[in-house]
Amino acid sequence: MPRRIEPQPSPALDLEEVYRTHAKFVWRAAVALGVPEPAREDVVHDVFLVVARRLHEYDGRAAMTTWLFGITRGVARNRRRASARHQRKLQAVPALQPDGVHDSKEDPAEVADRRRAVALVEAFLRQLEPGQRVVFELMEVEGMSAPEVAEATRLNVNTVYTRLRTARAHFRRFVERRTGASSHA
Amino acid sequence: MREDDELDTLLAAYRRHTSLSPENEDRILARVRDSARRLPESAADETRGSAPVGWIAVGLALAAGLALLWMRPVTLQGEHEPVTPDAAARVVESASGEHEIESSGMRVPPLDRTAEASDATESSAESESASPSSEHGRTGARPRAREAVRSVVEDPPQASVQQALAEEAALLRRANALLSSGDASRAFDLLQDWESRFAPGHLREEHAALRAIALCALGRFIQGRGEAKAFERRHPSSAFVERVRSACAEDREKNATGSTPAGQ
């Protein structure tokens, strides 16, 4: 298999190309960094706006995912601060958010099962240490390899494996407790 | 292993729920294209690394400023103002966003708009008759803000705060829903109702965003864009910024149907 060569930055590396290649990664990174659902589109948009302004600065020495992850982390941090201020005001009432999209063609029982599954995983991820959450989401959910995650997050590969092992074990125990508790109810 | 199958099933459901859909991906790209087109030319110039002479001038000015600072100590509050609770209150007033201030060594939460609102309604007569601050020669607005700061340390009745907040949120939710369904005229009426019932209110940011959106939706682009720009200046990190920008974009004006707003 020929060795994959990272393309050198050039004027031809345009915004749209970067977006099409990496939008899903940036989205998953935003999820992994704890950006709430209503803000994810805005975060991804803001990240690629930074890319539009600074693509000329990218010199190809680090992987594009490394660069994008750093930008996403900064944007997500600002969003979290704004969101926290907003949520402080709306503690007693639901926020002004658009309703989620419901697929009316799906079987209600399947929808209910999926919602329970999603709620369980979200509850688990919320209480994970942030560093473990990023690794767990990027590997277990997004399907990235340990070297890819290490490169994106500037972590040592061994650290990535350690965090993943810890998070996986924790996930197993968490699910056992929750599903074991519900079956005894 | 059965256990791993269960975990994989859970993760698959989560993956499906949280993935970027093709529709979302296209929508975000359209927004990015639109926003990137509107990036100011100065940003483009900066990215090209041009005008080194300008940067040298800026550097020299900064160096001169730093030299002056070394020679002449200044306080953060200004030369003649001691750090007092009143001075802290003035810092809060001049800030556009929320700030946490410390008064008399006690940590207080961000300026509670309930306290400010209740002070504005209950003591407005008192504030209007207050003599202008001798330190700045300003009107009663400053004494009212100082009262609001002091009243933060007294807990407002939580039930009434929550009730007011619930009513505000319900009204703005209705306005939001009307905007989403295309009835900008009724949405605008509700927003005016909010102003008469709740202003300054708890949800000023949300109200300001919806008002700018409603004005542009009604074809009142001059006023709407003015309010949109003011909103962006005051709340640059708001979750509503992109929605406000999008509602008042130039291509929207071209497509406007020219509906007449109620009461205009």
CSV table of C-alpha atoms in Angstrom, one decimal, chain A residues 15-16 19-20 23-24 27-28 31 37 39-42 44-46 48-49 52-54 56 78-79 82 85-86 88-98 103 106 114 116-118 120-122 125 133 136-137 140-143 168 171-172 175-176 179, chain B residues 3-4 6-11 13-22 24-29 31-33 35-36 39 43 46-49 98 100 110 113 162 165-167 169 172-174 176 202-206 210 237-243 245:
chain,number,residue,atom,x,y,z
A,15,LEU,CA,-12.5,26.1,2.3
A,16,GLU,CA,-15.1,24.0,0.6
A,19,TYR,CA,-15.2,21.4,4.9
A,20,ARG,CA,-16.3,18.4,2.8
A,23,ALA,CA,-17.1,18.6,8.7
A,24,LYS,CA,-18.1,15.3,10.3
A,27,TRP,CA,-19.1,18.0,14.4
A,28,ARG,CA,-18.1,14.9,16.4
A,31,VAL,CA,-20.2,16.7,20.5
A,37,GLU,CA,-27.3,19.9,20.6
A,39,ALA,CA,-25.5,24.9,19.5
A,40,ARG,CA,-23.6,22.3,17.5
A,41,GLU,CA,-24.5,23.8,14.0
A,42,ASP,CA,-23.4,27.2,15.2
A,44,VAL,CA,-19.3,24.0,13.3
A,45,HIS,CA,-20.2,27.1,11.3
A,46,ASP,CA,-18.0,29.3,13.5
A,48,PHE,CA,-15.1,26.9,9.5
A,49,LEU,CA,-15.4,30.7,9.5
A,52,ALA,CA,-11.9,30.7,6.1
A,53,ARG,CA,-9.9,33.5,7.7
A,54,ARG,CA,-6.8,31.5,8.6
A,56,HIS,CA,-3.4,30.6,4.7
A,78,ASN,CA,-16.7,30.3,24.2
A,79,ARG,CA,-20.0,28.7,23.5
A,82,ALA,CA,-22.4,32.0,26.7
A,85,ARG,CA,-24.9,32.5,31.2
A,86,HIS,CA,-28.1,31.8,29.2
A,88,ARG,CA,-28.6,30.5,34.5
A,89,LYS,CA,-31.4,32.7,33.4
A,90,LEU,CA,-33.7,29.9,32.4
A,91,GLN,CA,-33.2,27.5,35.3
A,92,ALA,CA,-36.9,27.5,36.1
A,93,VAL,CA,-38.2,27.2,32.6
A,94,PRO,CA,-37.3,25.4,29.4
A,95,ALA,CA,-35.0,27.4,27.1
A,96,LEU,CA,-36.3,29.0,23.9
A,97,GLN,CA,-35.1,26.1,21.7
A,98,PRO,CA,-36.7,24.7,18.5
A,103,ASP,CA,-39.6,11.0,12.4
A,106,GLU,CA,-40.8,5.3,12.8
A,114,ARG,CA,-33.6,4.6,20.9
A,116,ARG,CA,-33.6,5.4,26.2
A,117,ALA,CA,-30.4,4.3,24.7
A,118,VAL,CA,-29.3,7.8,23.8
A,120,LEU,CA,-28.2,6.4,28.9
A,121,VAL,CA,-25.2,7.1,26.8
A,122,GLU,CA,-25.6,10.8,27.3
A,125,LEU,CA,-20.7,10.8,28.9
A,133,ARG,CA,-14.9,11.7,26.9
A,136,PHE,CA,-14.1,7.7,24.0
A,137,GLU,CA,-16.4,9.6,21.5
A,140,GLU,CA,-16.0,4.4,20.0
A,141,VAL,CA,-18.6,6.6,18.4
A,142,GLU,CA,-16.8,8.3,15.4
A,143,GLY,CA,-14.6,5.2,14.8
A,168,ARG,CA,-14.8,1.6,28.3
A,171,PHE,CA,-19.1,2.5,30.5
A,172,ARG,CA,-19.6,-1.2,31.1
A,175,VAL,CA,-24.6,0.3,32.0
A,176,GLU,CA,-24.7,-2.7,34.3
A,179,THR,CA,-29.9,-1.7,33.4
B,3,GLU,CA,-22.6,-7.7,27.1
B,4,ASP,CA,-20.5,-6.1,24.4
B,6,GLU,CA,-25.5,-4.4,24.3
B,7,LEU,CA,-22.9,-1.7,24.6
B,8,ASP,CA,-22.4,-1.7,20.9
B,9,THR,CA,-26.2,-1.3,20.4
B,10,LEU,CA,-26.3,1.6,22.8
B,11,LEU,CA,-23.4,3.3,21.1
B,13,ALA,CA,-28.1,4.5,18.8
B,14,TYR,CA,-26.1,7.3,20.2
B,15,ARG,CA,-24.0,7.6,17.0
B,16,ARG,CA,-27.1,7.7,14.9
B,17,HIS,CA,-28.7,10.4,17.1
B,18,THR,CA,-25.7,12.6,17.2
B,19,SER,CA,-24.2,12.3,13.7
B,20,LEU,CA,-24.1,15.1,11.3
B,21,SER,CA,-26.9,14.5,8.8
B,22,PRO,CA,-26.3,15.3,5.1
B,24,ASN,CA,-27.3,19.6,8.2
B,25,GLU,CA,-24.0,19.3,6.5
B,26,ASP,CA,-25.3,21.1,3.4
B,27,ARG,CA,-27.1,23.7,5.5
B,28,ILE,CA,-24.0,24.6,7.5
B,29,LEU,CA,-21.9,24.8,4.3
B,31,ARG,CA,-24.1,29.4,6.0
B,32,VAL,CA,-20.3,29.2,6.0
B,33,ARG,CA,-20.2,30.2,2.3
B,35,SER,CA,-20.6,34.3,6.1
B,36,ALA,CA,-17.2,33.9,4.4
B,39,LEU,CA,-15.9,38.7,5.9
B,43,ALA,CA,-9.5,40.6,7.4
B,46,GLU,CA,-4.5,41.0,7.3
B,47,THR,CA,-4.4,37.4,6.1
B,48,ARG,CA,-2.2,38.5,3.1
B,49,GLY,CA,0.3,40.0,5.6
B,98,GLU,CA,-22.8,40.2,32.8
B,100,GLU,CA,-19.4,39.4,38.8
B,110,PRO,CA,-24.1,38.6,38.1
B,113,ARG,CA,-32.0,41.8,36.4
B,162,GLN,CA,-39.6,32.2,38.7
B,165,LEU,CA,-39.4,34.4,34.2
B,166,ALA,CA,-41.9,31.7,33.2
B,167,GLU,CA,-44.3,34.3,31.9
B,169,ALA,CA,-40.3,32.8,28.5
B,172,LEU,CA,-41.2,34.8,23.8
B,173,ARG,CA,-41.6,31.2,23.0
B,174,ARG,CA,-45.0,32.1,21.3
B,176,ASN,CA,-40.5,32.5,18.4
B,202,HIS,CA,-34.9,38.8,32.4
B,203,LEU,CA,-34.7,37.7,28.8
B,204,ARG,CA,-33.6,40.9,27.2
B,205,GLU,CA,-31.1,39.1,25.0
B,206,GLU,CA,-33.7,36.8,23.6
B,210,LEU,CA,-36.4,38.0,18.2
B,237,SER,CA,-21.2,35.1,21.7
B,238,SER,CA,-24.9,34.7,21.7
B,239,ALA,CA,-26.4,31.6,20.4
B,240,PHE,CA,-28.8,33.8,18.4
B,241,VAL,CA,-26.2,35.7,16.5
B,242,GLU,CA,-26.2,33.6,13.3
B,243,ARG,CA,-30.0,33.5,13.2
B,245,ARG,CA,-27.6,37.8,10.8
